[in-house]
Amino acid sequence: MNDIPSSLTTHSEDVLYALDSRGVATITLNRPEVHNAFDDKTIALLTHYFKQVARDENARVLVLQSNGKSFCAGADLNWMKRMASFSYEENVEDANALANMLHTLYTLPKPTIAKIQGAAFGGAVGLVSCCDIAIASRLSKFCLSEVKLGLIPATISPYVIDAIGDRVARRYFMTAEVFSARRARRLGLVSEAVTEEELTSTVDTLVKQIINNGPVAVAAAKQLVFDIKDEPLDEELIEKTSLRIATTRVSEEGQEGLAAFLEKRQPAWRDKS
C-alpha cells in the first residue's frame, strides 16, 4: 500500500508509483496535459514516494520518469499565480517544501535514474541533477528559465552546481538559454543522450546492471562518494577508506560475494531466472 496522506488523495493520479518483483521502483509524473509541471501537491507526493523508496527494503533502484511529451516543464502556472499572492512567510514555507523534496531525492540511499524525454525546464533540471544517473533522449531540451520571470533557481542551485560546476552554472543561471541533450551530456547534467527508441532499453540495461550487484554494497558505494568528495587526500582519509573496505570484506554480503566469485557461482542476491 502507498498510504498516501488524506490531504493528497484527490491528487493521487498526478504522481504514480510502482514496485516490481525485481525491486525496481518507478515514480512517474503524470500530468501530461500541463507538461508535468509541478505544484505544491506534486511536490508533496514526490516527497512521500521518495521517502517510501528509501524505507522499503525491497526497493533496490528508483527510476524517475514522466508520461507525455515532456519530462517536466518546471513550476505549474496556476501554482505560480497563487505564490505571487503569498506572504513572505508563506513563500518560505513553500520553498522549504521544494527544498526538502530535492534533498530527499539527492540523499536517497538507493540508486536513482532519471529517464528524460522532451522538455526539462526550471525545477526539472533540479530533479535531473539530484539523480545519480540521467538518461535523456537526443531531442530533449533543458533550460534554467527562472530569470526570465525575474526569479532565481535558488532551491535547485546546490544540486545543479554539483552536477555541472559553478562556472557553467553561472552562464545558464544568467542567460536562461535553452540547450540540447548533447550539450547537457557534455556539461555532465545527463549521463547519456540516446535516440527516442533507445531511451527505455538504455534505462533497462542500467537497471539490470545495478540489481546484479550487492544491494548493501551499492548503497555504501553511493554514500562513499558523498562522504569523501570534499575531503583532502591525507592520511586520515586513507585510513578511513581502508577501514571501509575492511568492514565491507567481513560483512555478510561481502563474504557471500567473495565466496561466490571464488566458487564460480552466482551470489545469493542475483536473480537466478
mmCIF file of N, CA and C in Angstrom, residues 181-270:
data_model
loop_
_atom_site.group_PDB
_atom_site.id
_atom_site.type_symbol
_atom_site.label_atom_id
_atom_site.label_comp_id
_atom_site.label_asym_id
_atom_site.label_seq_id
_atom_site.Cartn_x
_atom_site.Cartn_y
_atom_site.Cartn_z
ATOM 1 N N ALA A 181 20.244 18.125 -25.416
ATOM 2 C CA ALA A 181 20.686 16.949 -24.656
ATOM 3 C C ALA A 181 22.170 16.684 -24.894
ATOM 4 N N ARG A 182 22.618 16.943 -26.121
ATOM 5 C CA ARG A 182 24.040 16.753 -26.432
ATOM 6 C C ARG A 182 24.894 17.686 -25.572
ATOM 7 N N ARG A 183 24.468 18.948 -25.458
ATOM 8 C CA ARG A 183 25.194 19.892 -24.599
ATOM 9 C C ARG A 183 25.081 19.471 -23.137
ATOM 10 N N ALA A 184 23.901 19.028 -22.729
ATOM 11 C CA ALA A 184 23.715 18.586 -21.340
ATOM 12 C C ALA A 184 24.643 17.440 -20.992
ATOM 13 N N ARG A 185 24.875 16.558 -21.952
ATOM 14 C CA ARG A 185 25.801 15.452 -21.698
ATOM 15 C C ARG A 185 27.226 15.974 -21.540
ATOM 16 N N ARG A 186 27.629 16.892 -22.399
ATOM 17 C CA ARG A 186 28.985 17.443 -22.298
ATOM 18 C C ARG A 186 29.186 18.169 -20.971
ATOM 19 N N LEU A 187 28.126 18.789 -20.474
ATOM 20 C CA LEU A 187 28.215 19.533 -19.216
ATOM 21 C C LEU A 187 28.180 18.623 -17.995
ATOM 22 N N GLY A 188 27.763 17.369 -18.172
ATOM 23 C CA GLY A 188 27.665 16.441 -17.049
ATOM 24 C C GLY A 188 26.292 16.387 -16.415
ATOM 25 N N LEU A 189 25.328 17.121 -16.974
ATOM 26 C CA LEU A 189 23.978 17.101 -16.424
ATOM 27 C C LEU A 189 23.302 15.765 -16.696
ATOM 28 N N VAL A 190 23.513 15.213 -17.881
ATOM 29 C CA VAL A 190 22.994 13.881 -18.194
ATOM 30 C C VAL A 190 24.150 12.943 -18.489
ATOM 31 N N SER A 191 23.924 11.664 -18.224
ATOM 32 C CA SER A 191 24.965 10.652 -18.410
ATOM 33 C C SER A 191 25.074 10.212 -19.868
ATOM 34 N N GLU A 192 23.925 10.077 -20.515
ATOM 35 C CA GLU A 192 23.882 9.663 -21.915
ATOM 36 C C GLU A 192 22.726 10.352 -22.611
ATOM 37 N N ALA A 193 22.912 10.610 -23.915
ATOM 38 C CA ALA A 193 21.843 11.118 -24.773
ATOM 39 C C ALA A 193 21.647 10.106 -25.888
ATOM 40 N N VAL A 194 20.470 9.507 -25.956
ATOM 41 C CA VAL A 194 20.218 8.412 -26.885
ATOM 42 C C VAL A 194 18.993 8.738 -27.738
ATOM 43 N N THR A 195 18.727 7.909 -28.741
ATOM 44 C CA THR A 195 17.547 8.141 -29.563
ATOM 45 C C THR A 195 16.289 7.860 -28.753
ATOM 46 N N GLU A 196 15.170 8.367 -29.233
ATOM 47 C CA GLU A 196 13.884 8.117 -28.565
ATOM 48 C C GLU A 196 13.640 6.616 -28.423
ATOM 49 N N GLU A 197 14.009 5.868 -29.471
ATOM 50 C CA GLU A 197 13.774 4.428 -29.477
ATOM 51 C C GLU A 197 14.670 3.697 -28.487
ATOM 52 N N GLU A 198 15.806 4.277 -28.172
ATOM 53 C CA GLU A 198 16.765 3.628 -27.271
ATOM 54 C C GLU A 198 16.584 4.014 -25.809
ATOM 55 N N LEU A 199 15.717 4.980 -25.535
ATOM 56 C CA LEU A 199 15.616 5.529 -24.191
ATOM 57 C C LEU A 199 15.236 4.463 -23.165
ATOM 58 N N THR A 200 14.167 3.739 -23.420
ATOM 59 C CA THR A 200 13.697 2.732 -22.469
ATOM 60 C C THR A 200 14.705 1.599 -22.322
ATOM 61 N N SER A 201 15.251 1.116 -23.432
ATOM 62 C CA SER A 201 16.193 -0.004 -23.364
ATOM 63 C C SER A 201 17.489 0.386 -22.656
ATOM 64 N N THR A 202 17.914 1.637 -22.820
ATOM 65 C CA THR A 202 19.142 2.091 -22.138
ATOM 66 C C THR A 202 18.934 2.138 -20.632
ATOM 67 N N VAL A 203 17.781 2.655 -20.211
ATOM 68 C CA VAL A 203 17.465 2.678 -18.777
ATOM 69 C C VAL A 203 17.346 1.258 -18.244
ATOM 70 N N ASP A 204 16.688 0.377 -18.990
ATOM 71 C CA ASP A 204 16.528 -1.010 -18.557
ATOM 72 C C ASP A 204 17.877 -1.706 -18.391
ATOM 73 N N THR A 205 18.809 -1.430 -19.289
ATOM 74 C CA THR A 205 20.144 -2.026 -19.191
ATOM 75 C C THR A 205 20.848 -1.576 -17.916
ATOM 76 N N LEU A 206 20.732 -0.295 -17.591
ATOM 77 C CA LEU A 206 21.341 0.218 -16.364
ATOM 78 C C LEU A 206 20.705 -0.397 -15.133
ATOM 79 N N VAL A 207 19.385 -0.534 -15.151
ATOM 80 C CA VAL A 207 18.670 -1.154 -14.029
ATOM 81 C C VAL A 207 19.185 -2.571 -13.801
ATOM 82 N N LYS A 208 19.330 -3.340 -14.879
ATOM 83 C CA LYS A 208 19.815 -4.720 -14.766
ATOM 84 C C LYS A 208 21.231 -4.760 -14.215
ATOM 85 N N GLN A 209 22.059 -3.824 -14.657
ATOM 86 C CA GLN A 209 23.430 -3.757 -14.131
ATOM 87 C C GLN A 209 23.414 -3.546 -12.621
ATOM 88 N N ILE A 210 22.569 -2.651 -12.173
ATOM 89 C CA ILE A 210 22.528 -2.303 -10.751
ATOM 90 C C ILE A 210 22.005 -3.456 -9.909
ATOM 91 N N ILE A 211 20.902 -4.080 -10.331
ATOM 92 C CA ILE A 211 20.303 -5.121 -9.485
ATOM 93 C C ILE A 211 21.099 -6.420 -9.510
ATOM 94 N N ASN A 212 22.094 -6.510 -10.381
ATOM 95 C CA ASN A 212 23.001 -7.654 -10.338
ATOM 96 C C ASN A 212 24.069 -7.495 -9.259
ATOM 97 N N ASN A 213 24.168 -6.315 -8.694
ATOM 98 C CA ASN A 213 25.202 -6.016 -7.698
ATOM 99 C C ASN A 213 24.653 -6.151 -6.282
ATOM 100 N N GLY A 214 25.555 -6.264 -5.321
ATOM 101 C CA GLY A 214 25.150 -6.379 -3.926
ATOM 102 C C GLY A 214 24.411 -5.137 -3.473
ATOM 103 N N PRO A 215 23.174 -5.249 -2.996
ATOM 104 C CA PRO A 215 22.384 -4.061 -2.643
ATOM 105 C C PRO A 215 22.997 -3.238 -1.516
ATOM 106 N N VAL A 216 23.576 -3.894 -0.524
ATOM 107 C CA VAL A 216 24.212 -3.156 0.578
ATOM 108 C C VAL A 216 25.445 -2.429 0.055
ATOM 109 N N ALA A 217 26.205 -3.108 -0.805
ATOM 110 C CA ALA A 217 27.413 -2.504 -1.370
ATOM 111 C C ALA A 217 27.066 -1.315 -2.260
ATOM 112 N N VAL A 218 25.989 -1.430 -3.026
ATOM 113 C CA VAL A 218 25.570 -0.328 -3.899
ATOM 114 C C VAL A 218 25.240 0.912 -3.070
ATOM 115 N N ALA A 219 24.472 0.728 -2.011
ATOM 116 C CA ALA A 219 24.125 1.861 -1.142
ATOM 117 C C ALA A 219 25.372 2.456 -0.488
ATOM 118 N N ALA A 220 26.284 1.580 -0.056
ATOM 119 C CA ALA A 220 27.518 2.045 0.588
ATOM 120 C C ALA A 220 28.417 2.767 -0.406
ATOM 121 N N ALA A 221 28.425 2.299 -1.659
ATOM 122 C CA ALA A 221 29.245 2.948 -2.689
ATOM 123 C C ALA A 221 28.733 4.353 -2.986
ATOM 124 N N LYS A 222 27.399 4.509 -3.002
ATOM 125 C CA LYS A 222 26.817 5.837 -3.197
ATOM 126 C C LYS A 222 27.191 6.756 -2.043
ATOM 127 N N GLN A 223 27.050 6.263 -0.824
ATOM 128 C CA GLN A 223 27.376 7.069 0.353
ATOM 129 C C GLN A 223 28.853 7.416 0.391
ATOM 130 N N LEU A 224 29.694 6.508 -0.111
ATOM 131 C CA LEU A 224 31.138 6.742 -0.147
ATOM 132 C C LEU A 224 31.473 8.015 -0.914
ATOM 133 N N VAL A 225 30.801 8.216 -2.040
ATOM 134 C CA VAL A 225 31.051 9.418 -2.843
ATOM 135 C C VAL A 225 30.690 10.669 -2.056
ATOM 136 N N PHE A 226 29.517 10.662 -1.404
ATOM 137 C CA PHE A 226 29.107 11.814 -0.602
ATOM 138 C C PHE A 226 30.134 12.120 0.497
ATOM 139 N N ASP A 227 30.650 11.059 1.113
ATOM 140 C CA ASP A 227 31.500 11.236 2.289
ATOM 141 C C ASP A 227 32.916 11.699 1.969
ATOM 142 N N ILE A 228 33.438 11.351 0.782
ATOM 143 C CA ILE A 228 34.855 11.670 0.531
ATOM 144 C C ILE A 228 35.087 12.730 -0.532
ATOM 145 N N LYS A 229 34.037 13.164 -1.245
ATOM 146 C CA LYS A 229 34.271 14.034 -2.406
ATOM 147 C C LYS A 229 34.927 15.369 -2.046
ATOM 148 N N ASP A 230 34.658 15.875 -0.861
ATOM 149 C CA ASP A 230 35.232 17.170 -0.475
ATOM 150 C C ASP A 230 36.345 17.046 0.562
ATOM 151 N N GLU A 231 36.756 15.810 0.840
ATOM 152 C CA GLU A 231 37.794 15.585 1.852
ATOM 153 C C GLU A 231 39.193 15.701 1.245
ATOM 154 N N PRO A 232 40.145 16.257 1.982
ATOM 155 C CA PRO A 232 41.522 16.307 1.487
ATOM 156 C C PRO A 232 42.139 14.907 1.450
ATOM 157 N N LEU A 233 42.968 14.661 0.456
ATOM 158 C CA LEU A 233 43.613 13.358 0.338
ATOM 159 C C LEU A 233 44.816 13.317 1.280
ATOM 160 N N ASP A 234 44.532 12.948 2.531
ATOM 161 C CA ASP A 234 45.574 12.898 3.541
ATOM 162 C C ASP A 234 45.546 11.543 4.243
ATOM 163 N N GLU A 235 46.377 11.394 5.278
ATOM 164 C CA GLU A 235 46.464 10.117 5.969
ATOM 165 C C GLU A 235 45.141 9.721 6.611
ATOM 166 N N GLU A 236 44.397 10.708 7.097
ATOM 167 C CA GLU A 236 43.121 10.410 7.734
ATOM 168 C C GLU A 236 42.138 9.807 6.732
ATOM 169 N N LEU A 237 42.086 10.373 5.524
ATOM 170 C CA LEU A 237 41.181 9.850 4.510
ATOM 171 C C LEU A 237 41.619 8.457 4.067
ATOM 172 N N ILE A 238 42.926 8.257 3.915
ATOM 173 C CA ILE A 238 43.435 6.938 3.532
ATOM 174 C C ILE A 238 43.037 5.893 4.564
ATOM 175 N N GLU A 239 43.148 6.262 5.836
ATOM 176 C CA GLU A 239 42.767 5.330 6.898
ATOM 177 C C GLU A 239 41.267 5.047 6.874
ATOM 178 N N LYS A 240 40.468 6.090 6.671
ATOM 179 C CA LYS A 240 39.016 5.918 6.635
ATOM 180 C C LYS A 240 38.597 4.975 5.515
ATOM 181 N N THR A 241 39.176 5.157 4.328
ATOM 182 C CA THR A 241 38.799 4.306 3.206
ATOM 183 C C THR A 241 39.292 2.877 3.395
ATOM 184 N N SER A 242 40.434 2.723 4.027
ATOM 185 C CA SER A 242 40.936 1.375 4.317
ATOM 186 C C SER A 242 40.016 0.652 5.290
ATOM 187 N N LEU A 243 39.543 1.376 6.300
ATOM 188 C CA LEU A 243 38.624 0.783 7.267
ATOM 189 C C LEU A 243 37.307 0.390 6.603
ATOM 190 N N ARG A 244 36.868 1.198 5.643
ATOM 191 C CA ARG A 244 35.600 0.890 4.975
ATOM 192 C C ARG A 244 35.693 -0.393 4.155
ATOM 193 N N ILE A 245 36.772 -0.568 3.403
ATOM 194 C CA ILE A 245 36.867 -1.779 2.600
ATOM 195 C C ILE A 245 37.050 -2.992 3.494
ATOM 196 N N ALA A 246 37.778 -2.828 4.596
ATOM 197 C CA ALA A 246 37.945 -3.946 5.525
ATOM 198 C C ALA A 246 36.603 -4.348 6.138
ATOM 199 N N THR A 247 35.816 -3.345 6.519
ATOM 200 C CA THR A 247 34.492 -3.620 7.086
ATOM 201 C C THR A 247 33.601 -4.317 6.068
ATOM 202 N N THR A 248 33.685 -3.883 4.823
ATOM 203 C CA THR A 248 32.870 -4.479 3.761
ATOM 204 C C THR A 248 33.267 -5.926 3.503
ATOM 205 N N ARG A 249 34.553 -6.196 3.519
ATOM 206 C CA ARG A 249 35.037 -7.557 3.234
ATOM 207 C C ARG A 249 34.531 -8.575 4.248
ATOM 208 N N VAL A 250 34.408 -8.177 5.511
ATOM 209 C CA VAL A 250 33.991 -9.132 6.545
ATOM 210 C C VAL A 250 32.476 -9.111 6.767
ATOM 211 N N SER A 251 31.759 -8.254 6.020
ATOM 212 C CA SER A 251 30.305 -8.203 6.156
ATOM 213 C C SER A 251 29.672 -9.446 5.542
ATOM 214 N N GLU A 252 28.419 -9.695 5.875
ATOM 215 C CA GLU A 252 27.707 -10.858 5.337
ATOM 216 C C GLU A 252 27.648 -10.811 3.809
ATOM 217 N N GLU A 253 27.328 -9.644 3.262
ATOM 218 C CA GLU A 253 27.235 -9.526 1.806
ATOM 219 C C GLU A 253 28.615 -9.642 1.160
ATOM 220 N N GLY A 254 29.614 -9.032 1.770
ATOM 221 C CA GLY A 254 30.963 -9.123 1.243
ATOM 222 C C GLY A 254 31.487 -10.545 1.233
ATOM 223 N N GLN A 255 31.236 -11.271 2.295
ATOM 224 C CA GLN A 255 31.662 -12.669 2.382
ATOM 225 C C GLN A 255 30.957 -13.521 1.321
ATOM 226 N N GLU A 256 29.652 -13.287 1.131
ATOM 227 C CA GLU A 256 28.901 -14.027 0.123
ATOM 228 C C GLU A 256 29.414 -13.705 -1.277
ATOM 229 N N GLY A 257 29.680 -12.443 -1.543
ATOM 230 C CA GLY A 257 30.174 -12.051 -2.857
ATOM 231 C C GLY A 257 31.524 -12.655 -3.174
ATOM 232 N N LEU A 258 32.442 -12.621 -2.215
ATOM 233 C CA LEU A 258 33.768 -13.201 -2.421
ATOM 234 C C LEU A 258 33.683 -14.710 -2.586
ATOM 235 N N ALA A 259 32.855 -15.360 -1.764
ATOM 236 C CA ALA A 259 32.698 -16.811 -1.850
ATOM 237 C C ALA A 259 32.125 -17.208 -3.206
ATOM 238 N N ALA A 260 31.121 -16.472 -3.674
ATOM 239 C CA ALA A 260 30.508 -16.773 -4.967
ATOM 240 C C ALA A 260 31.516 -16.616 -6.101
ATOM 241 N N PHE A 261 32.349 -15.604 -6.022
ATOM 242 C CA PHE A 261 33.370 -15.389 -7.044
ATOM 243 C C PHE A 261 34.374 -16.540 -7.062
ATOM 244 N N LEU A 262 34.855 -16.928 -5.883
ATOM 245 C CA LEU A 262 35.862 -17.994 -5.794
ATOM 246 C C LEU A 262 35.275 -19.361 -6.171
ATOM 247 N N GLU A 263 33.995 -19.536 -5.869
ATOM 248 C CA GLU A 263 33.339 -20.816 -6.163
ATOM 249 C C GLU A 263 32.688 -20.839 -7.543
ATOM 250 N N LYS A 264 32.856 -19.746 -8.300
ATOM 251 C CA LYS A 264 32.329 -19.633 -9.657
ATOM 252 C C LYS A 264 30.817 -19.898 -9.715
ATOM 253 N N ARG A 265 30.073 -19.221 -8.819
ATOM 254 C CA ARG A 265 28.616 -19.318 -8.798
ATOM 255 C C ARG A 265 28.027 -17.933 -8.660
ATOM 256 N N GLN A 266 26.718 -17.845 -8.817
ATOM 257 C CA GLN A 266 26.041 -16.567 -8.670
ATOM 258 C C GLN A 266 25.865 -16.246 -7.189
ATOM 259 N N PRO A 267 26.048 -14.995 -6.777
ATOM 260 C CA PRO A 267 25.793 -14.624 -5.378
ATOM 261 C C PRO A 267 24.308 -14.703 -5.059
ATOM 262 N N ALA A 268 23.988 -14.783 -3.793
ATOM 263 C CA ALA A 268 22.610 -15.005 -3.357
ATOM 264 C C ALA A 268 21.654 -13.903 -3.785
ATOM 265 N N TRP A 269 22.143 -12.657 -3.927
ATOM 266 C CA TRP A 269 21.246 -11.557 -4.241
ATOM 267 C C TRP A 269 20.890 -11.477 -5.731
ATOM 268 N N ARG A 270 21.598 -12.222 -6.597
ATOM 269 C CA ARG A 270 21.359 -12.097 -8.011
ATOM 270 C C ARG A 270 20.186 -12.951 -8.463
#
